[in-house]
XYZ file of C-alpha atoms in Angstrom:
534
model
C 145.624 88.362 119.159
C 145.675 91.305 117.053
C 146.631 89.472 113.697
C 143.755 86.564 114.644
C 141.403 89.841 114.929
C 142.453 91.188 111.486
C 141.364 87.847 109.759
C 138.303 87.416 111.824
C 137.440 91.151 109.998
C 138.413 89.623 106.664
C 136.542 86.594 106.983
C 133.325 88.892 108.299
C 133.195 90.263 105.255
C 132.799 87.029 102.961
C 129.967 87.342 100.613
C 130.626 83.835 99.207
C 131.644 80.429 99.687
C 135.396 80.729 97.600
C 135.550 83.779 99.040
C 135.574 82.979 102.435
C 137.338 79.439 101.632
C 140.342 81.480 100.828
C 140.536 83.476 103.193
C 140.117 80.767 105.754
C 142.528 78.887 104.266
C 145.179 81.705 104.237
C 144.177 82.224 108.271
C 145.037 79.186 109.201
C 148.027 78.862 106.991
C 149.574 82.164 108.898
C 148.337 81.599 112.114
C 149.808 77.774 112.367
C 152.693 78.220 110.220
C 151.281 74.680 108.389
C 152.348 73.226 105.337
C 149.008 72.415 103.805
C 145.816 73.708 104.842
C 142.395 72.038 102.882
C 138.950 73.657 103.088
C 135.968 71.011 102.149
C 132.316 72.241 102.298
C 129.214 70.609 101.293
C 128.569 70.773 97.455
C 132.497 70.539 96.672
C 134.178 67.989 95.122
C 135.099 64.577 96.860
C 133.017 66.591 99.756
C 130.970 63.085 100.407
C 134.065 61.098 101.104
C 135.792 63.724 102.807
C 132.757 63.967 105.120
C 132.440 60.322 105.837
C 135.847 60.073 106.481
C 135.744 62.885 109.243
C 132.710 61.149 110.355
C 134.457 57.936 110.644
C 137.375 59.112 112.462
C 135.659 61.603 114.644
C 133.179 58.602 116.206
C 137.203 57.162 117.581
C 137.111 60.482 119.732
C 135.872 61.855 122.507
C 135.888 65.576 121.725
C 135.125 65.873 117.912
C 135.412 69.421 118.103
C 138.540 68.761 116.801
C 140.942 65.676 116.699
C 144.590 65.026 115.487
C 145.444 61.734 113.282
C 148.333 59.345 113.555
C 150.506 58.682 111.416
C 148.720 55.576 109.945
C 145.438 57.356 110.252
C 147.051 60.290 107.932
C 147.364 57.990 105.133
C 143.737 58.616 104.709
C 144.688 62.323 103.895
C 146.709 61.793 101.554
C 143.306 61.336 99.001
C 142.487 64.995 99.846
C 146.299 66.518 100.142
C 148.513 63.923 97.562
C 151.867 65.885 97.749
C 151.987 65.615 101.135
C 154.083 62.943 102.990
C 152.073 60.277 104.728
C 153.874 60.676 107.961
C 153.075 64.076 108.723
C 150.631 65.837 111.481
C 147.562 66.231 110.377
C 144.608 68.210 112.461
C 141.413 67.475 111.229
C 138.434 70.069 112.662
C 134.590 69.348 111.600
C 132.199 72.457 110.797
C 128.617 71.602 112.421
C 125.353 72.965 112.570
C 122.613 70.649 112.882
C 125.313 68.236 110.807
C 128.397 68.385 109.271
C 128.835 71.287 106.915
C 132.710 71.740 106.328
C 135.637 70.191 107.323
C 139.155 71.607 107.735
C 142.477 69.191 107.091
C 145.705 71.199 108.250
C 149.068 69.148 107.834
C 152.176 70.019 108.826
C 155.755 67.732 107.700
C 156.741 67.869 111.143
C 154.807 68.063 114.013
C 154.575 71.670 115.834
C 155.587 71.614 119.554
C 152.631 72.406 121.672
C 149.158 71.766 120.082
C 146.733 74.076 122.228
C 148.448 77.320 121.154
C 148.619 76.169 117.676
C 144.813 74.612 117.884
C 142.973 77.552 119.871
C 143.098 80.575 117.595
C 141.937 77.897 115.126
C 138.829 76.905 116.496
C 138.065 80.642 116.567
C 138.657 80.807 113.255
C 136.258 77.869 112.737
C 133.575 79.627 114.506
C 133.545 82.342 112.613
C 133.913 80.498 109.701
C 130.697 78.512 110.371
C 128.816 81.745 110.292
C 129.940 83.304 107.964
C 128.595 80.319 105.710
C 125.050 80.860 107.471
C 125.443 84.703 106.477
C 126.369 83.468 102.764
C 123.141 81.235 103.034
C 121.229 84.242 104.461
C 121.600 87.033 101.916
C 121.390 84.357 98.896
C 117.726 83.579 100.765
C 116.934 87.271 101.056
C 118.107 88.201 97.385
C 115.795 85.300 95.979
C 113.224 86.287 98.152
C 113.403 90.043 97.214
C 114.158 88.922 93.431
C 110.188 87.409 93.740
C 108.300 89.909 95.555
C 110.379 92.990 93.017
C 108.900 90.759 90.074
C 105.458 89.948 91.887
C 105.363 93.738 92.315
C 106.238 94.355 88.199
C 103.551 91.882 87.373
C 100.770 93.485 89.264
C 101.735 96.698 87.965
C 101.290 95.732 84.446
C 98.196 94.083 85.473
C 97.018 97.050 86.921
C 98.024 99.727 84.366
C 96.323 97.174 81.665
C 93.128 96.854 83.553
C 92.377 100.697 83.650
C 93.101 101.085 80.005
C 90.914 99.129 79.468
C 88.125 100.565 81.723
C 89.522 103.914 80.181
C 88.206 102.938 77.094
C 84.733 101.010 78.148
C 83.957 104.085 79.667
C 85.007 106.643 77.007
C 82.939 104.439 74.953
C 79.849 103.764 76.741
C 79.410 107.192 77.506
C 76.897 108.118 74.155
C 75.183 104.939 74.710
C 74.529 104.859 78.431
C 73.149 108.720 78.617
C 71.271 108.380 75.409
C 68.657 105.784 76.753
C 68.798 107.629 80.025
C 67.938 111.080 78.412
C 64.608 109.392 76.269
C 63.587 107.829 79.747
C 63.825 110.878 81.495
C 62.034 112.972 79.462
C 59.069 110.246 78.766
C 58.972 110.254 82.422
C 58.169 114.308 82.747
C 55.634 113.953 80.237
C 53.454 111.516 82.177
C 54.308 113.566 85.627
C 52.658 115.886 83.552
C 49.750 113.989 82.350
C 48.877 112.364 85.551
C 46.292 113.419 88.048
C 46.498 110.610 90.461
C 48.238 110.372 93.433
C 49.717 106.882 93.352
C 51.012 107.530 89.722
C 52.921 110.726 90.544
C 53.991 109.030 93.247
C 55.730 105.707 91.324
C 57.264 108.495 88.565
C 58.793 110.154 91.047
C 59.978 107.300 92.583
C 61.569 106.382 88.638
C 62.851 110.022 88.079
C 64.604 109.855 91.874
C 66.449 106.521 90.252
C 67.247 107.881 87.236
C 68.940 110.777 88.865
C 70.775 108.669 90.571
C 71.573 106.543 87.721
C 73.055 109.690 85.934
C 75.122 110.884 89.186
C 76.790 107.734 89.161
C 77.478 107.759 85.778
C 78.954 111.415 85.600
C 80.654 111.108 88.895
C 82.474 107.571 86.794
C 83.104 109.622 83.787
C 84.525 112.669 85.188
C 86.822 110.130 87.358
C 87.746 108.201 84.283
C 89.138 111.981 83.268
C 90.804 112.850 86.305
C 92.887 109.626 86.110
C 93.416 110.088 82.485
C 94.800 113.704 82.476
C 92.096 114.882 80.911
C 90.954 118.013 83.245
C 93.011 120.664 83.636
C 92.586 122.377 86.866
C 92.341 126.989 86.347
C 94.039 127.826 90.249
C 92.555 131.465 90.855
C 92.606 133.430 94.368
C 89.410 132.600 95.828
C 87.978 133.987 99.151
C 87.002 131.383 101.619
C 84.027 133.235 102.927
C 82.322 132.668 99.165
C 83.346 128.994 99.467
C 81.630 128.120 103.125
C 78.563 130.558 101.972
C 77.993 127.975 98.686
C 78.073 125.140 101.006
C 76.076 126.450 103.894
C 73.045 127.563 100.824
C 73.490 123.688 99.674
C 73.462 121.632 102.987
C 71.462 123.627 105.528
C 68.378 122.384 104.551
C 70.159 118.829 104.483
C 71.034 119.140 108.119
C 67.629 120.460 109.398
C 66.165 117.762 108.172
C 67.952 115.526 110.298
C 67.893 117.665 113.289
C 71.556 118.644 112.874
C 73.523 121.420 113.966
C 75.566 122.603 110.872
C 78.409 124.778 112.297
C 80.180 126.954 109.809
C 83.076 128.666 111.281
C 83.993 131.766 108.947
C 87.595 132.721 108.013
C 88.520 135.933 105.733
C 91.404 134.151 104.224
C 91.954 134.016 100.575
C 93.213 131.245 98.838
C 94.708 129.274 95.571
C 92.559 126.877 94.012
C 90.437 126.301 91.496
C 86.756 126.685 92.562
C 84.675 124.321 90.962
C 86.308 121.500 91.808
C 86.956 122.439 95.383
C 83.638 123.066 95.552
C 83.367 119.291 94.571
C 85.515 117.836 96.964
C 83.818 119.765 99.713
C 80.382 118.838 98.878
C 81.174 115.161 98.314
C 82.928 115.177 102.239
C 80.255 117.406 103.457
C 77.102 115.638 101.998
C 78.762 112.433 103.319
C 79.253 113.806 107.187
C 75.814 114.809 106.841
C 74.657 111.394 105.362
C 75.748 109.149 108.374
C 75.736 111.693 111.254
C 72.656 110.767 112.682
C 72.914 113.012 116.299
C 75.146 115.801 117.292
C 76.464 118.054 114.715
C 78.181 118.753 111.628
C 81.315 121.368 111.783
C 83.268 123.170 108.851
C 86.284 125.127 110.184
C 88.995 126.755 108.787
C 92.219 127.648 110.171
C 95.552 129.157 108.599
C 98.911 127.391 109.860
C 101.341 129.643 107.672
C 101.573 129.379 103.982
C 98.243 127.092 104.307
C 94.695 126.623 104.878
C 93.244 123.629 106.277
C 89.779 123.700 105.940
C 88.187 120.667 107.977
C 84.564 119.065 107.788
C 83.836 116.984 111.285
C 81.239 115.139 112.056
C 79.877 113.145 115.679
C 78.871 110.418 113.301
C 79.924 106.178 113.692
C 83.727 106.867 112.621
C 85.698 104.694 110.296
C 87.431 101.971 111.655
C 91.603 102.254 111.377
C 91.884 99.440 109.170
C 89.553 100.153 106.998
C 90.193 104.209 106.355
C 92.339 103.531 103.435
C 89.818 101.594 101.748
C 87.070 104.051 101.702
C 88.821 106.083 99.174
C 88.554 103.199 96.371
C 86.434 103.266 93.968
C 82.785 101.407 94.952
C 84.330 100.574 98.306
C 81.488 101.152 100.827
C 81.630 100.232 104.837
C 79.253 97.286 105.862
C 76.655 99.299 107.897
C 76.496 101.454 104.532
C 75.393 98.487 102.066
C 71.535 99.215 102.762
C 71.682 103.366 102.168
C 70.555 102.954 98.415
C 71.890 106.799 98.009
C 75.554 105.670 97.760
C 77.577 103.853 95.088
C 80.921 104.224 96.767
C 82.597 106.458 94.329
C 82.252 109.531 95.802
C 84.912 109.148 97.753
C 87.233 108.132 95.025
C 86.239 111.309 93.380
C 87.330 113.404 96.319
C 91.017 111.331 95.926
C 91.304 112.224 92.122
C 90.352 115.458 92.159
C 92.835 116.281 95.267
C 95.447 114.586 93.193
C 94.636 116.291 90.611
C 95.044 119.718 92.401
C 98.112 118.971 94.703
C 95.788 119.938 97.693
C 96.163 116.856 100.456
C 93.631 115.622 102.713
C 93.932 114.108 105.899
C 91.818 111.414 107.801
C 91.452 111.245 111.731
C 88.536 108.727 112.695
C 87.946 106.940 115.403
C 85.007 104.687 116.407
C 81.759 106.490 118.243
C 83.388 109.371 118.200
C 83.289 110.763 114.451
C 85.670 111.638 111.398
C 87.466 114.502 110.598
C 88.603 115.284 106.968
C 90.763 118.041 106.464
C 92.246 119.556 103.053
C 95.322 121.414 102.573
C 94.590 124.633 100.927
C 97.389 127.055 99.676
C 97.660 131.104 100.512
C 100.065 132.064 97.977
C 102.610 130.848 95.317
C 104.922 129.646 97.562
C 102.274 127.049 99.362
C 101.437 126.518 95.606
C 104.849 125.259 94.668
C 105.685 123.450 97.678
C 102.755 121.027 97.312
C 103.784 120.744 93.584
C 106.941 119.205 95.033
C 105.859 117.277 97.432
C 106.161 113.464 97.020
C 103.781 112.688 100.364
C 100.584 110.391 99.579
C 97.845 112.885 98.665
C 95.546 111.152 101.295
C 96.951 110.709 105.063
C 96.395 108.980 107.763
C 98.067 110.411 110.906
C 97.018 107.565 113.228
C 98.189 105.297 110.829
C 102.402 105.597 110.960
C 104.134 102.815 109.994
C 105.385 100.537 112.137
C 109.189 101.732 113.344
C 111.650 98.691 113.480
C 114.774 99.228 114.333
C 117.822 96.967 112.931
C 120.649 96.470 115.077
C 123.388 94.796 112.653
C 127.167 95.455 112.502
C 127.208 94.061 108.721
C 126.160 96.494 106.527
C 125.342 94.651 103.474
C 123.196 92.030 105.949
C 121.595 95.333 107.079
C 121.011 96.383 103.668
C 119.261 93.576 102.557
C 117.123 92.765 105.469
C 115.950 96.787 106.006
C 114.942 96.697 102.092
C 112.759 93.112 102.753
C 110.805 95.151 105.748
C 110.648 98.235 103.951
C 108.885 95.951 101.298
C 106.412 95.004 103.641
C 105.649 98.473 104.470
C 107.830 98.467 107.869
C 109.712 101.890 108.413
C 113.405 101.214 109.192
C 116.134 102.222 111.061
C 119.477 100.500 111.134
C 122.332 100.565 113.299
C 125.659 98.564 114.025
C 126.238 99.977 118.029
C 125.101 101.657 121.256
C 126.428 104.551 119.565
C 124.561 104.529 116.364
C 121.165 103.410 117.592
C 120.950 106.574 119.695
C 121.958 109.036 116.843
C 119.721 107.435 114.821
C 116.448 107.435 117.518
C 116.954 111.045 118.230
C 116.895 111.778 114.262
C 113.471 110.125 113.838
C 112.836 111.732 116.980
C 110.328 108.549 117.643
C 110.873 105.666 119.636
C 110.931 102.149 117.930
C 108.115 100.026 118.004
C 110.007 97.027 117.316
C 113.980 96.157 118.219
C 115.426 93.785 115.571
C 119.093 92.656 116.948
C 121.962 90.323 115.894
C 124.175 88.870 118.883
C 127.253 90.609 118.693
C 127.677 94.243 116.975
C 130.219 96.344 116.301
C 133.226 96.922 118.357
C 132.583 93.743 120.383
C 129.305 94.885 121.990
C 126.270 92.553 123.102
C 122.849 92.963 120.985
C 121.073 92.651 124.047
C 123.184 94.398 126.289
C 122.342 97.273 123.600
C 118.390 96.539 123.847
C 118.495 96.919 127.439
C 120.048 100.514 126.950
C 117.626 101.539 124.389
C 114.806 100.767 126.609
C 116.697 102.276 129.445
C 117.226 105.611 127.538
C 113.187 105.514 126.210
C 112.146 104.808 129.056
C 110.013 102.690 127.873
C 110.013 98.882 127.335
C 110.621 97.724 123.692
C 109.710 94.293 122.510
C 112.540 92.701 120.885
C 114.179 89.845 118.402
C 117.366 88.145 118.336
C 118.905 86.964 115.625
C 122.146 84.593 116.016
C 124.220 82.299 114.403
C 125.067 80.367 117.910
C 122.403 77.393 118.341
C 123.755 76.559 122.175
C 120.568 76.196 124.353
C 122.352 78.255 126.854
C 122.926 81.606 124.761
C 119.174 81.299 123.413
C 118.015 81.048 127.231
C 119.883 83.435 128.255
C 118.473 85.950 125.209
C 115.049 84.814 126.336
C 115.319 86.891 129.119
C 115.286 90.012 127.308
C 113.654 89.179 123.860
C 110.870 88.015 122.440
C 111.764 85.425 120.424
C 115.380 84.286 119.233
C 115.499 83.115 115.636
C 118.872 81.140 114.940
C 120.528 81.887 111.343
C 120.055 81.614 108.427
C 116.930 83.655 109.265
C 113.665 82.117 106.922
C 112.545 85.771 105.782
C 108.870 84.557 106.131
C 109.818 83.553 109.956
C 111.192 86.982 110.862
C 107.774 88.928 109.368
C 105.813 86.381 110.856
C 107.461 87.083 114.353
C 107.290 90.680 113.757
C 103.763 90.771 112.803
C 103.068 89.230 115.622
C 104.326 91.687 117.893
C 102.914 94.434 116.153
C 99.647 93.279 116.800
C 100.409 92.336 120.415
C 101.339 96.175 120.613
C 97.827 97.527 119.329
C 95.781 95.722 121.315
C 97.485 96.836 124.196
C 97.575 100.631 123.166
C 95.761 102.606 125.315
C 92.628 104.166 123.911
């Protein structure tokens, strides 16, 4: 038992078809003692023949798990095994799946005494043999598949690198010609403010000059992004108190709020911090003016509160909120939220200029919305050099989204290369991933996240001989907490996938269709938010 173990480890590891031929072949020629051992799978040479001749010969048995020829029916071998004597044993065992795959001729010159211990290691052998050539199809799927998407990936960032280039230099370009005609409009405008008495007339040209203000906000807010993406503005960090900072912004907006029957909160803090002011000043008054924009009862709230080395100044509102979905979004350029299409004081840049200029300072922000009850936007302010350097070498996203984690699979797979390449496909598809190969594993590597799984990805049989489901059932034991799950296999009995049902999801037989697996997983995840509690 021990030596049939060490080859089923061997044969495990198989990464290819000659590979695991050989090693199969060598198996069977230790553990049977025969004198010729032949390996046939589909795509070899005289395969076809081979196949119909198993075929042929298997449709004379009852079991065609595995059948032994006669001496006149070994003649047929002799085609596949020619310095072999025609009157020798031969033991002929078909590889299935949903047909014949492989066939495996073992001869012998003299027949051994007692076939079922010579035939039953074997036909373990043969198992494991069968999928190990489903593994071999698996990872050449997934390393096609991941070949694509890497490439996909390459081409779109090409695309994407050429495209703002290109808008790099449309806008360096237009930027004489579009405030020239602007500037000549704008002053012919004053001069008949100026000249006219009536009260419709003033009332048109200030209707134009209103436009044309806007016209030029837009236009400097796209320039002086066009810079921040470009490099071109150079940020001058000084210590600045944040009483001076809430005072600027409480001169700018109160009026703002009155107007709109708002209560504008300012909570004061004597902190000082590192930044540089103007465009601070920016960022707040684009997130402020914006809170105060589509808040349209309750209040308006800037607070400040140090957590260490760190600031975080926050601006929330009581306004609509931002749907989850859709939070990201808001921080692309002319990206503006359906209900805001008709406000004809935004251009959906803003926004984006609040995401340059925090890149361009190291100082995050963070997004917590949630629908009818507001938004809060926070920025991460440093207190001294230390803060200063530790956002410099940070690699986080400079905007967050705390209610946004990814979703946590966890990979329960004994084979570390089929681990490998399955955690990088989900990691593609912007899954976070765990992996483990036991009982043992999975827990070290739960309490490490220190987060529970959303999602339990398993193979049949693990490491050490353990059940994938018998593993799931611990997991959710130990988390208290039921965990939807998937079961991969290589078995395609109806009995082992009904039994599986019983604790899974869904069971997926191998080779595993990549698209199939994210398809099954997506669903899930979406099962799972729409029965989060809210």
């Amino acid at each position: 038992m021990q030596m049939i173990t060490t080859w089923i480890k061997r044969l495990s590891r198989a990464r290819d078809i000659q590979t695991a031929k050989s090693l199969v072949s060598a198996a069977f020629t230790a553990l049977s003692h025969a004198d010729f051992v032949t390996v046939l799978v589909a795509g070899d040479e005289l395969t076809a023949h081979s196949f119909e001749t198993t075929s042929n010969l298997a449709k004379k048995y009852t079991d065609d798990e595995f059948f032994w020829l006669s001496p006149n029916e070994a003649i047929e071998f002799t085609q596949f095994s020619p310095n072999n004597s025609p009157n020798q044993a031969v033991l002929v065992i078909p590889i299935k799946d949903e047909k014949l795959i492989a066939t495996i001729w073992v001869s012998w010159n003299n027949c051994p005494k007692g076939s079922e211990p010579v035939v039953d290691p074997l036909l373990i052998l043969a198992q494991c043999f069968l999928i190990v050539l489903k593994n071999v199809v698996v990872h050449s799927q997934l390393a096609k598949q991941m070949a694509e998407r890497t490439s996909n990936l390459s081409e779109a960032r090409q695309e994407a690198d050429a495209a703002n280039q290109l808008k790099s230099r449309f806008l360096s370009a237009a930027s004489h010609d579009l405030r020239q005609p602007l500037q000549q409009i704008s002053s012919l405008i004053d001069v008949l403010v100026r000249q006219s008495k009536e009260q419709l007339p003033q009332t048109q040209l200030k209707r134009i000059q209103r436009i044309i203000s806007d016209m030029n906000t837009l236009l400097n807010s796209l320039l002086n992004l066009d810079r921040l993406e470009t490099g071109s503005i150079e940020p001058i960090f000084k210590k600045i108190q944040i009483t001076d900072i809430i005072d600027t912004l409480k001169s700018d907006f109160a009026l703002q709020a009155a107007e709109k029957n708002l209560n504008l909160v300012f909570e004061p803090s004597p902190v000082t911090i590192i930044s540089d002011r103007a465009l601070l000043l920016q960022i707040l008054r684009n997130l402020l003016g914006n809170a105060i924009k589509y808040t349209h009862l309750g209040e308006v709230r800037v607070s400040a509160n140090q957590e260490n080395d760190f600031l975080i100044l926050a601006i929330s509102d009581t306004g609509p909120g931002i749907e989850q979905e859709k939070q990201a979004s808001i921080f692309d350029a002319f990206y503006q939220l359906p209900s805001q299409h008709n406000n004809s004081s935004g251009f959906g840049i803003g926004l984006a200029l609040v995401k340059a200029l925090a890149q361009t300072m190291n100082h995050p922000i963070t997004l917590v919305s949630e629908i009818g009850k507001g938004s809060v936007f926070s920025i991460q302010l440093p207190v001294n050099n230390s803060a200063v350097d530790e956002l410099n070498n940070q690699d986080d996203d400079i905007v967050q989204f705390p209610e946004q984690d990814n979703c946590m699979v966890l990979y329960l797979e004994d084979d570390d290369e089929l681990a490998d390449s399955i955690s990088t496909l989900l990691t593609m598809e912007g899954y976070q991933v765990i992996t483990a190969g036991s009982s043992v594993e999975a827990k070290q590597v739960i309490d490490e996240q220190q987060k529970i799984p959303d999602i339990i990805v398993t193979d049949n049989s693990l490491d050490a001989g353990e059940s994938g489901i018998e593993v799931v059932q611990q997991i959710r034991i130990d988390a208290e907490k039921y965990i939807p799950a998937i079961m991969l296999t290589g078995y395609t009995e109806r009995t082992v996938h009904q039994k599986a049902l019983k604790v899974v999801q869904t069971v997926l037989s191998k080779p595993v269709d990549a698209d199939d697996l994210l398809k099954e997983i997506d669903a899930i995840q979406q099962d799972n938010n729409q029965t989060k509690p809210r």
